[in-house]
PDB file of C-alpha atoms and ligand atoms in Angstrom:
ATOM      1  CA  MET T  31       0.146   0.010   0.017  1.00  0.00           C
ATOM      2  CA  ARG T  32       1.352   3.530  -1.019  1.00  0.00           C
ATOM      3  CA  TRP T  33       0.686   5.297   2.608  1.00  0.00           C
ATOM      4  CA  THR T  34       4.157   7.413   3.675  1.00  0.00           C
ATOM      5  CA  GLY T  35       2.931  10.479   2.081  1.00  0.00           C
ATOM      6  CA  GLY T  36      -0.684  10.152   2.805  1.00  0.00           C
ATOM      7  CA  ARG T  37      -2.183  12.739   5.643  1.00  0.00           C
ATOM      8  CA  ARG T  38      -2.145  11.830   9.240  1.00  0.00           C
ATOM      9  CA  SER T  39      -5.442  11.920  10.956  1.00  0.00           C
ATOM     10  CA  ASP T  40      -6.061  14.645  14.223  1.00  0.00           C
ATOM     11  CA  ASN T  41      -8.298  12.033  15.651  1.00  0.00           C
ATOM     12  CA  VAL T  42      -5.443   9.071  16.871  1.00  0.00           C
ATOM     13  CA  GLU T  43      -5.611   9.237  20.912  1.00  0.00           C
ATOM     14  CA  ASP T  44      -2.064   7.183  21.881  1.00  0.00           C
ATOM     15  CA  GLN T  45      -2.597   5.685  25.368  1.00  0.00           C
ATOM     16  CA  ARG T  46       0.272   3.385  24.685  1.00  0.00           C
ATOM     17  CA  ARG T  47       1.966   4.894  27.401  1.00  0.00           C
ATOM     18  CA  SER T  48      -0.975   4.490  29.689  1.00  0.00           C
ATOM     19  CA  GLY T  49      -2.001   0.804  29.512  1.00  0.00           C
ATOM     20  CA  VAL T  50      -3.633  -0.816  32.176  1.00  0.00           C
ATOM     21  CA  GLY T  51      -1.046  -2.481  34.474  1.00  0.00           C
ATOM     22  CA  LYS T  52      -0.673  -6.179  34.769  1.00  0.00           C
ATOM     23  CA  GLY T  53      -2.447  -8.172  37.473  1.00  0.00           C
ATOM     24  CA  THR T  54      -5.826  -5.699  36.855  1.00  0.00           C
ATOM     25  CA  ILE T  55      -7.688  -8.819  36.095  1.00  0.00           C
ATOM     26  CA  GLY T  56      -6.647 -12.694  36.817  1.00  0.00           C
ATOM     27  CA  GLY T  57      -8.167 -16.108  37.093  1.00  0.00           C
ATOM     28  CA  ILE T  58     -11.034 -17.745  35.623  1.00  0.00           C
ATOM     29  CA  ILE T  59     -13.567 -15.119  37.028  1.00  0.00           C
ATOM     30  CA  GLY T  60     -11.528 -12.403  34.456  1.00  0.00           C
ATOM     31  CA  VAL T  61     -11.844 -15.019  31.409  1.00  0.00           C
ATOM     32  CA  LEU T  62     -15.494 -14.922  31.728  1.00  0.00           C
ATOM     33  CA  ILE T  63     -15.558 -11.044  32.440  1.00  0.00           C
ATOM     34  CA  ILE T  64     -13.590 -10.566  29.548  1.00  0.00           C
ATOM     35  CA  LEU T  65     -15.793 -13.494  27.240  1.00  0.00           C
ATOM     36  CA  ALA T  66     -18.962 -11.753  28.511  1.00  0.00           C
ATOM     37  CA  ILE T  67     -18.205  -8.183  27.490  1.00  0.00           C
ATOM     38  CA  GLY T  68     -16.649  -9.334  24.439  1.00  0.00           C
ATOM     39  CA  LEU T  69     -19.714 -11.147  23.155  1.00  0.00           C
ATOM     40  CA  LEU T  70     -21.753  -7.866  24.253  1.00  0.00           C
ATOM     41  CA  MET T  71     -19.807  -5.753  22.127  1.00  0.00           C
ATOM     42  CA  GLY T  72     -19.835  -8.051  19.707  1.00  0.00           C
ATOM     43  CA  ALA T  73     -15.622  -7.996  19.175  1.00  0.00           C
ATOM     44  CA  ASP T  74     -14.099  -9.674  16.662  1.00  0.00           C
ATOM     45  CA  PRO T  75     -13.425 -13.114  17.679  1.00  0.00           C
ATOM     46  CA  VAL T  76      -9.782 -13.750  17.569  1.00  0.00           C
ATOM     47  CA  SER T  77      -9.915 -12.741  21.297  1.00  0.00           C
ATOM     48  CA  LEU T  78     -12.066 -16.360  21.817  1.00  0.00           C
ATOM     49  CA  LEU T  79      -9.763 -18.191  19.943  1.00  0.00           C
ATOM     50  CA  SER T  80      -6.992 -17.333  21.828  1.00  0.00           C
ATOM     51  CA  THR T  81      -8.655 -17.450  24.950  1.00  0.00           C
ATOM     52  CA  ILE T  82     -10.347 -20.668  24.507  1.00  0.00           C
ATOM     53  CA  ALA T  83      -6.922 -22.121  23.196  1.00  0.00           C
ATOM     54  CA  GLY T  84      -5.100 -20.742  26.215  1.00  0.00           C
ATOM     55  CA  GLU T  85      -2.542 -19.630  23.455  1.00  0.00           C
ATOM     56  CA  SER T  86      -2.178 -15.430  24.486  1.00  0.00           C
ATOM     57  CA  GLY T  87      -1.644 -15.838  28.577  1.00  0.00           C
ATOM     58  CA  SER T  88      -2.785 -12.058  28.099  1.00  0.00           C
ATOM     59  CA  LEU T  89      -4.229 -12.457  31.446  1.00  0.00           C
ATOM     60  CA  ASP T  90      -0.902 -12.557  33.046  1.00  0.00           C
ATOM     61  CA  GLY T  91       0.752 -10.794  29.836  1.00  0.00           C
ATOM     62  CA  ILE T  92      -0.708  -7.700  29.938  1.00  0.00           C
ATOM     63  CA  SER T  93       1.992  -5.985  28.439  1.00  0.00           C
ATOM     64  CA  GLN T  94       3.885  -2.821  30.873  1.00  0.00           C
ATOM     65  CA  PRO T  95       3.796   0.267  29.137  1.00  0.00           C
ATOM     66  CA  GLY T  96       7.876   0.957  28.023  1.00  0.00           C
ATOM     67  CA  ALA T  97       9.612   2.955  25.666  1.00  0.00           C
ATOM     68  CA  LEU T  98       8.609   2.288  21.956  1.00  0.00           C
ATOM     69  CA  SER T  99      10.242   0.826  19.440  1.00  0.00           C
ATOM     70  CA  ALA T 100      10.725   2.235  15.999  1.00  0.00           C
ATOM     71  CA  ALA T 101       8.547  -0.319  14.598  1.00  0.00           C
ATOM     72  CA  ASP T 102       5.910   0.447  16.880  1.00  0.00           C
ATOM     73  CA  ASN T 103       5.573   3.928  16.057  1.00  0.00           C
ATOM     74  CA  GLU T 104       5.176   3.339  12.412  1.00  0.00           C
ATOM     75  CA  SER T 105       2.571   1.243  13.036  1.00  0.00           C
ATOM     76  CA  ALA T 106       0.806   4.252  14.551  1.00  0.00           C
ATOM     77  CA  ASP T 107       1.500   6.253  11.940  1.00  0.00           C
ATOM     78  CA  PHE T 108       0.503   3.676   9.417  1.00  0.00           C
ATOM     79  CA  VAL T 109      -2.838   3.942  11.307  1.00  0.00           C
ATOM     80  CA  SER T 110      -2.876   7.503  11.490  1.00  0.00           C
ATOM     81  CA  VAL T 111      -2.944   7.664   7.798  1.00  0.00           C
ATOM     82  CA  VAL T 112      -5.153   5.070   7.354  1.00  0.00           C
ATOM     83  CA  LEU T 113      -7.746   6.492   9.235  1.00  0.00           C
ATOM     84  CA  ALA T 114      -7.415   9.658   7.674  1.00  0.00           C
ATOM     85  CA  ASP T 115      -8.259   7.788   4.443  1.00  0.00           C
ATOM     86  CA  THR T 116     -11.470   6.644   5.520  1.00  0.00           C
ATOM     87  CA  GLU T 117     -12.418  10.049   6.890  1.00  0.00           C
ATOM     88  CA  ASP T 118     -11.875  11.372   3.496  1.00  0.00           C
ATOM     89  CA  THR T 119     -13.617   9.022   1.906  1.00  0.00           C
ATOM     90  CA  TRP T 120     -17.013   8.724   4.191  1.00  0.00           C
ATOM     91  CA  GLN T 121     -17.080  12.446   3.906  1.00  0.00           C
ATOM     92  CA  GLU T 122     -17.196  12.611   0.539  1.00  0.00           C
ATOM     93  CA  ILE T 123     -19.764   9.322   0.274  1.00  0.00           C
ATOM     94  CA  PHE T 124     -21.903  11.165   3.080  1.00  0.00           C
ATOM     95  CA  ALA T 125     -21.552  14.410   1.444  1.00  0.00           C
ATOM     96  CA  GLN T 126     -22.718  12.765  -1.318  1.00  0.00           C
ATOM     97  CA  GLN T 127     -25.851  11.989   0.380  1.00  0.00           C
ATOM     98  CA  GLY T 128     -26.008  14.952   1.725  1.00  0.00           C
ATOM     99  CA  ARG T 129     -25.032  13.940   5.280  1.00  0.00           C
ATOM    100  CA  VAL T 130     -22.220  14.991   7.655  1.00  0.00           C
ATOM    101  CA  TYR T 131     -19.808  12.059   8.439  1.00  0.00           C
ATOM    102  CA  GLU T 132     -18.685  12.824  11.985  1.00  0.00           C
ATOM    103  CA  GLN T 133     -15.436  11.571  12.378  1.00  0.00           C
ATOM    104  CA  PRO T 134     -14.810   8.614  15.077  1.00  0.00           C
ATOM    105  CA  LYS T 135     -11.611   9.041  17.211  1.00  0.00           C
ATOM    106  CA  LEU T 136      -9.238   5.971  17.394  1.00  0.00           C
ATOM    107  CA  VAL T 137      -7.327   4.961  20.689  1.00  0.00           C
ATOM    108  CA  LEU T 138      -4.147   2.787  20.561  1.00  0.00           C
ATOM    109  CA  PHE T 139      -3.707   0.770  24.157  1.00  0.00           C
ATOM    110  CA  SER T 140      -1.437  -1.542  25.076  1.00  0.00           C
ATOM    111  CA  GLY T 141      -2.835  -4.817  27.338  1.00  0.00           C
ATOM    112  CA  GLY T 142      -5.952  -3.529  28.215  1.00  0.00           C
ATOM    113  CA  VAL T 143      -7.963  -0.253  27.859  1.00  0.00           C
ATOM    114  CA  ASP T 144     -11.340   1.145  29.575  1.00  0.00           C
ATOM    115  CA  SER T 145     -14.018   2.201  26.696  1.00  0.00           C
ATOM    116  CA  ALA T 146     -17.252   3.387  27.236  1.00  0.00           C
ATOM    117  CA  CYS T 147     -18.533   0.013  26.477  1.00  0.00           C
ATOM    118  CA  GLY T 148     -16.424  -1.293  29.616  1.00  0.00           C
ATOM    119  CA  PHE T 149     -13.110  -2.787  30.044  1.00  0.00           C
ATOM    120  CA  ALA T 150     -11.336  -4.596  26.969  1.00  0.00           C
ATOM    121  CA  GLU T 151      -8.455  -6.607  26.729  1.00  0.00           C
ATOM    122  CA  SER T 152      -6.021  -6.756  24.014  1.00  0.00           C
ATOM    123  CA  ALA T 153      -6.893 -10.468  23.593  1.00  0.00           C
ATOM    124  CA  MET T 154     -10.638  -9.161  22.312  1.00  0.00           C
ATOM    125  CA  GLY T 155      -8.857  -8.269  19.329  1.00  0.00           C
ATOM    126  CA  PRO T 156     -10.032  -4.980  17.455  1.00  0.00           C
ATOM    127  CA  PHE T 157     -12.869  -3.421  18.526  1.00  0.00           C
ATOM    128  CA  TYR T 158     -15.756   0.027  17.410  1.00  0.00           C
ATOM    129  CA  CYS T 159     -17.266   0.975  20.703  1.00  0.00           C
ATOM    130  CA  PRO T 160     -20.877   3.000  19.628  1.00  0.00           C
ATOM    131  CA  THR T 161     -21.433   4.751  23.144  1.00  0.00           C
ATOM    132  CA  ASP T 162     -18.216   6.688  22.655  1.00  0.00           C
ATOM    133  CA  GLN T 163     -17.567   6.305  18.939  1.00  0.00           C
ATOM    134  CA  LYS T 164     -14.364   5.086  19.307  1.00  0.00           C
ATOM    135  CA  VAL T 165     -12.233   2.299  17.371  1.00  0.00           C
ATOM    136  CA  TYR T 166     -10.064   0.482  19.813  1.00  0.00           C
ATOM    137  CA  ILE T 167      -6.459  -0.829  18.490  1.00  0.00           C
ATOM    138  CA  ASP T 168      -3.479  -2.906  20.664  1.00  0.00           C
ATOM    139  CA  LEU T 169      -1.156  -2.693  17.891  1.00  0.00           C
ATOM    140  CA  ASP T 170      -0.051  -6.235  19.060  1.00  0.00           C
ATOM    141  CA  PHE T 171      -2.903  -7.433  17.257  1.00  0.00           C
ATOM    142  CA  TYR T 172      -1.343  -7.086  14.039  1.00  0.00           C
ATOM    143  CA  ARG T 173       1.797  -9.239  15.238  1.00  0.00           C
ATOM    144  CA  GLU T 174      -0.951 -11.841  16.227  1.00  0.00           C
ATOM    145  CA  LEU T 175      -2.416 -11.329  12.635  1.00  0.00           C
ATOM    146  CA  LYS T 176       1.091 -12.050  10.627  1.00  0.00           C
ATOM    147  CA  ASP T 177       2.284 -14.667  13.193  1.00  0.00           C
ATOM    148  CA  GLN T 178      -0.578 -16.578  14.414  1.00  0.00           C
ATOM    149  CA  LEU T 179      -3.561 -16.035  11.754  1.00  0.00           C
ATOM    150  CA  GLY T 180      -1.158 -16.147   8.391  1.00  0.00           C
ATOM    151  CA  ALA T 181      -2.301 -12.678   7.212  1.00  0.00           C
ATOM    152  CA  PRO T 182       0.778 -10.802   6.833  1.00  0.00           C
ATOM    153  CA  GLY T 183       1.003  -6.950   4.763  1.00  0.00           C
ATOM    154  CA  ASP T 184      -0.014  -3.525   5.347  1.00  0.00           C
ATOM    155  CA  PHE T 185      -3.521  -3.572   3.280  1.00  0.00           C
ATOM    156  CA  ALA T 186      -4.506  -6.484   6.045  1.00  0.00           C
ATOM    157  CA  GLN T 187      -3.712  -4.280   8.601  1.00  0.00           C
ATOM    158  CA  ALA T 188      -5.472  -1.596   6.757  1.00  0.00           C
ATOM    159  CA  TYR T 189      -8.348  -3.654   5.969  1.00  0.00           C
ATOM    160  CA  VAL T 190      -8.670  -4.330  10.019  1.00  0.00           C
ATOM    161  CA  ILE T 191      -8.934  -0.471  10.633  1.00  0.00           C
ATOM    162  CA  ALA T 192     -11.364   0.153   7.752  1.00  0.00           C
ATOM    163  CA  HIS T 193     -13.524  -2.727   9.207  1.00  0.00           C
ATOM    164  CA  GLU T 194     -14.288  -1.106  12.661  1.00  0.00           C
ATOM    165  CA  VAL T 195     -14.648   2.275  10.371  1.00  0.00           C
ATOM    166  CA  GLY T 196     -17.424   0.532   8.940  1.00  0.00           C
ATOM    167  CA  HIS T 197     -19.294  -0.027  12.536  1.00  0.00           C
ATOM    168  CA  HIS T 198     -19.079   3.762  12.856  1.00  0.00           C
ATOM    169  CA  VAL T 199     -20.633   3.930   9.353  1.00  0.00           C
ATOM    170  CA  GLN T 200     -23.116   1.520  10.643  1.00  0.00           C
ATOM    171  CA  ASN T 201     -23.446   3.380  14.052  1.00  0.00           C
ATOM    172  CA  LEU T 202     -24.109   6.860  12.141  1.00  0.00           C
ATOM    173  CA  LEU T 203     -26.534   5.336   9.655  1.00  0.00           C
ATOM    174  CA  GLY T 204     -28.539   4.023  12.450  1.00  0.00           C
ATOM    175  CA  THR T 205     -28.001  -0.021  11.157  1.00  0.00           C
ATOM    176  CA  SER T 206     -26.448  -1.023  14.341  1.00  0.00           C
ATOM    177  CA  ASP T 207     -29.340  -0.020  16.670  1.00  0.00           C
ATOM    178  CA  GLN T 208     -31.552  -1.071  14.389  1.00  0.00           C
ATOM    179  CA  VAL T 209     -30.363  -4.873  14.418  1.00  0.00           C
ATOM    180  CA  GLN T 210     -29.998  -4.445  18.067  1.00  0.00           C
ATOM    181  CA  ARG T 211     -33.729  -3.810  18.586  1.00  0.00           C
ATOM    182  CA  LEU T 212     -33.939  -6.668  16.230  1.00  0.00           C
ATOM    183  CA  GLN T 213     -31.821  -9.361  18.675  1.00  0.00           C
ATOM    184  CA  SER T 214     -33.653  -8.292  21.260  1.00  0.00           C
ATOM    185  CA  GLN T 215     -36.432  -9.818  20.262  1.00  0.00           C
ATOM    186  CA  SER T 216     -34.940 -12.853  18.803  1.00  0.00           C
ATOM    187  CA  ASP T 217     -33.597 -16.331  19.811  1.00  0.00           C
ATOM    188  CA  GLU T 218     -30.082 -16.817  20.206  1.00  0.00           C
ATOM    189  CA  SER T 219     -29.143 -18.166  16.381  1.00  0.00           C
ATOM    190  CA  THR T 220     -31.528 -15.643  14.957  1.00  0.00           C
ATOM    191  CA  ALA T 221     -29.913 -12.872  17.048  1.00  0.00           C
ATOM    192  CA  ASN T 222     -25.895 -14.638  15.843  1.00  0.00           C
ATOM    193  CA  ARG T 223     -27.679 -14.532  12.288  1.00  0.00           C
ATOM    194  CA  TYR T 224     -28.443 -10.561  12.536  1.00  0.00           C
ATOM    195  CA  SER T 225     -24.739  -9.910  13.985  1.00  0.00           C
ATOM    196  CA  VAL T 226     -23.329 -12.190  10.994  1.00  0.00           C
ATOM    197  CA  LEU T 227     -24.790  -9.757   8.615  1.00  0.00           C
ATOM    198  CA  LEU T 228     -23.971  -6.858  10.273  1.00  0.00           C
ATOM    199  CA  GLU T 229     -20.020  -8.236  10.233  1.00  0.00           C
ATOM    200  CA  LEU T 230     -20.376  -8.846   6.684  1.00  0.00           C
ATOM    201  CA  GLN T 231     -21.640  -5.311   5.908  1.00  0.00           C
ATOM    202  CA  ALA T 232     -18.952  -4.284   7.786  1.00  0.00           C
ATOM    203  CA  ASP T 233     -16.372  -6.150   5.449  1.00  0.00           C
ATOM    204  CA  CYS T 234     -18.418  -4.843   2.545  1.00  0.00           C
ATOM    205  CA  TYR T 235     -17.876  -0.872   4.022  1.00  0.00           C
ATOM    206  CA  ALA T 236     -14.077  -1.649   3.932  1.00  0.00           C
ATOM    207  CA  GLY T 237     -14.437  -2.632   0.329  1.00  0.00           C
ATOM    208  CA  VAL T 238     -15.932   0.742  -0.051  1.00  0.00           C
ATOM    209  CA  TRP T 239     -13.078   2.423   1.469  1.00  0.00           C
ATOM    210  CA  ALA T 240     -10.527   0.310  -0.512  1.00  0.00           C
ATOM    211  CA  ASN T 241     -12.194   1.215  -3.972  1.00  0.00           C
ATOM    212  CA  HIS T 242     -12.516   4.890  -3.331  1.00  0.00           C
ATOM    213  CA  ALA T 243      -9.211   5.678  -1.497  1.00  0.00           C
ATOM    214  CA  ASP T 244      -7.760   4.034  -4.924  1.00  0.00           C
ATOM    215  CA  THR T 245      -9.477   5.992  -7.047  1.00  0.00           C
ATOM    216  CA  SER T 246      -8.968   9.103  -5.458  1.00  0.00           C
ATOM    217  CA  ARG T 247      -5.487   8.272  -3.927  1.00  0.00           C
ATOM    218  CA  HIS T 248      -3.949   5.363  -5.709  1.00  0.00           C
ATOM    219  CA  ILE T 249      -3.104   3.653  -3.003  1.00  0.00           C
ATOM    220  CA  ILE T 250      -3.261   0.261  -3.808  1.00  0.00           C
ATOM    221  CA  GLU T 251      -0.636  -1.434  -5.058  1.00  0.00           C
ATOM    222  CA  ALA T 252       0.122  -5.450  -6.381  1.00  0.00           C
ATOM    223  CA  GLY T 253      -0.715  -7.732  -4.317  1.00  0.00           C
ATOM    224  CA  ASP T 254      -2.919  -5.979  -1.549  1.00  0.00           C
ATOM    225  CA  ILE T 255      -6.291  -6.585  -2.557  1.00  0.00           C
ATOM    226  CA  GLU T 256      -5.383 -10.639  -2.043  1.00  0.00           C
ATOM    227  CA  GLU T 257      -3.511  -9.420   1.372  1.00  0.00           C
ATOM    228  CA  ALA T 258      -6.864  -7.952   2.505  1.00  0.00           C
ATOM    229  CA  MET T 259      -8.503 -11.257   0.945  1.00  0.00           C
ATOM    230  CA  ASN T 260      -6.726 -13.685   2.975  1.00  0.00           C
ATOM    231  CA  ALA T 261      -7.416 -11.720   6.132  1.00  0.00           C
ATOM    232  CA  ALA T 262     -10.604 -11.821   5.727  1.00  0.00           C
ATOM    233  CA  SER T 263     -10.331 -15.381   5.045  1.00  0.00           C
ATOM    234  CA  LYS T 264      -8.409 -15.839   8.124  1.00  0.00           C
ATOM    235  CA  ILE T 265     -10.953 -14.102  10.920  1.00  0.00           C
ATOM    236  CA  GLY T 266     -13.408 -15.976   9.244  1.00  0.00           C
ATOM    237  CA  ASP T 267     -15.801 -17.643  12.428  1.00  0.00           C
ATOM    238  CA  ASP T 268     -15.073 -20.970  10.783  1.00  0.00           C
ATOM    239  CA  THR T 269     -11.698 -20.939  10.077  1.00  0.00           C
ATOM    240  CA  LEU T 270     -11.023 -19.620  13.621  1.00  0.00           C
ATOM    241  CA  GLN T 271     -13.254 -22.130  15.401  1.00  0.00           C
ATOM    242  CA  LYS T 272     -11.593 -24.784  13.293  1.00  0.00           C
ATOM    243  CA  GLN T 273      -8.130 -23.540  14.980  1.00  0.00           C
ATOM    244  CA  SER T 274      -9.317 -23.560  18.414  1.00  0.00           C
ATOM    245  CA  GLN T 275     -11.719 -26.390  18.878  1.00  0.00           C
ATOM    246  CA  GLY T 276     -11.447 -28.197  15.776  1.00  0.00           C
ATOM    247  CA  TYR T 277     -14.814 -28.238  14.233  1.00  0.00           C
ATOM    248  CA  VAL T 278     -17.630 -25.907  13.340  1.00  0.00           C
ATOM    249  CA  VAL T 279     -20.658 -24.255  15.365  1.00  0.00           C
ATOM    250  CA  PRO T 280     -22.610 -22.474  12.513  1.00  0.00           C
ATOM    251  CA  ASP T 281     -25.355 -21.472  14.594  1.00  0.00           C
ATOM    252  CA  SER T 282     -22.472 -19.869  16.384  1.00  0.00           C
ATOM    253  CA  PHE T 283     -21.243 -17.891  14.211  1.00  0.00           C
ATOM    254  CA  THR T 284     -21.121 -14.370  14.709  1.00  0.00           C
ATOM    255  CA  HIS T 285     -18.950 -12.761  12.072  1.00  0.00           C
ATOM    256  CA  GLY T 286     -19.464 -15.135   8.907  1.00  0.00           C
ATOM    257  CA  THR T 287     -17.579 -17.640   7.208  1.00  0.00           C
ATOM    258  CA  SER T 288     -14.397 -17.233   5.405  1.00  0.00           C
ATOM    259  CA  ALA T 289     -15.878 -17.447   2.232  1.00  0.00           C
ATOM    260  CA  GLN T 290     -18.381 -14.974   3.060  1.00  0.00           C
ATOM    261  CA  ARG T 291     -16.389 -12.274   4.272  1.00  0.00           C
ATOM    262  CA  VAL T 292     -14.097 -12.578   1.431  1.00  0.00           C
ATOM    263  CA  LYS T 293     -17.099 -12.174  -0.627  1.00  0.00           C
ATOM    264  CA  TRP T 294     -18.535  -9.401   0.790  1.00  0.00           C
ATOM    265  CA  PHE T 295     -15.224  -7.604   1.396  1.00  0.00           C
ATOM    266  CA  LYS T 296     -15.000  -7.888  -2.395  1.00  0.00           C
ATOM    267  CA  THR T 297     -18.533  -6.683  -3.322  1.00  0.00           C
ATOM    268  CA  GLY T 298     -17.599  -3.176  -1.916  1.00  0.00           C
ATOM    269  CA  ILE T 299     -14.425  -2.794  -3.518  1.00  0.00           C
ATOM    270  CA  ASP T 300     -15.774  -4.019  -7.032  1.00  0.00           C
ATOM    271  CA  SER T 301     -18.884  -1.216  -6.886  1.00  0.00           C
ATOM    272  CA  GLY T 302     -17.174   1.389  -4.584  1.00  0.00           C
ATOM    273  CA  GLU T 303     -21.188   1.867  -3.538  1.00  0.00           C
ATOM    274  CA  ILE T 304     -22.428   1.266  -0.397  1.00  0.00           C
ATOM    275  CA  GLY T 305     -26.090   0.302  -1.692  1.00  0.00           C
ATOM    276  CA  SER T 306     -24.093  -2.998  -2.599  1.00  0.00           C
ATOM    277  CA  CYS T 307     -23.877  -4.011   1.039  1.00  0.00           C
ATOM    278  CA  ASP T 308     -26.978  -4.250   2.214  1.00  0.00           C
ATOM    279  CA  THR T 309     -26.408  -8.016   3.444  1.00  0.00           C
ATOM    280  CA  PHE T 310     -29.881  -7.791   5.326  1.00  0.00           C
ATOM    281  CA  ASN T 311     -31.810  -8.202   1.921  1.00  0.00           C
ATOM    282  CA  ALA T 312     -29.608  -9.959   0.474  1.00  0.00           C
ATOM    283  CA  THR T 313     -30.962 -13.091  -1.428  1.00  0.00           C
ATOM    284  CA  VAL T 314     -27.657 -15.075  -1.062  1.00  0.00           C
ATOM    285  CA  VAL T 315     -24.700 -14.113   1.888  1.00  0.00           C
TER     286      VAL T 315
HETATM  287 ZN1   ZN E 124     -16.551  -6.482  13.391  1.00  0.00          ZN
END
């Protein structure tokens, strides 16, 4: 991805040096709290993978805020450029519809963070909190994406931000509220299905961003789209579940299968139109 010359966003809140200290939460109660918060907030499922698989050891391993490496700072710089690019893109799309795009904040944190949606651990993965309209990400997630989940590349990282910003767009358009209302009147499996449709729409919005950003700023290089599609496929519910428990439980899916995530991301990229992202009324999801 061509990004170094891009605009930096004013909306990044760097809390990496003030991460929540070690031992804030411990033991099995901590695990349950994390899972509960994660499910309530619809956090990306990497957390569940690492928590269930017991790989992360994150409860005891909340990183101590310390000196930031050059790589950490470059990563933060990259996120700032991607966020700025989503701001320019969504501002333009909203303006075309006579709407005003309210820019979300993006919080960088290490280990754990207090959000308006509650305390969150890094192990839950990046997330968007509609209450404070902020995207939260621990940049260590990118290491996990590359090393544990097999999805390297800067455009894969950009896709993660664009997906979370997609949730912000859903919040501004009222989609998240509508879905929450429907979910409160549904059984668990139907509620999960709504959650999948919301997630796939956020993937599609990430694609819409990629389309617009490339048209106006030519950011995409050879191999970028494949990187993002690979990431979308590596964080599909079926793939993550198979990795963590060896079998797949479709009723418990909350983000969509790998094939669905790739499909909707691609739909957004190809069309560049938010109208093409109506996962709720699609005949085939
Ligand atoms: Zn999501």
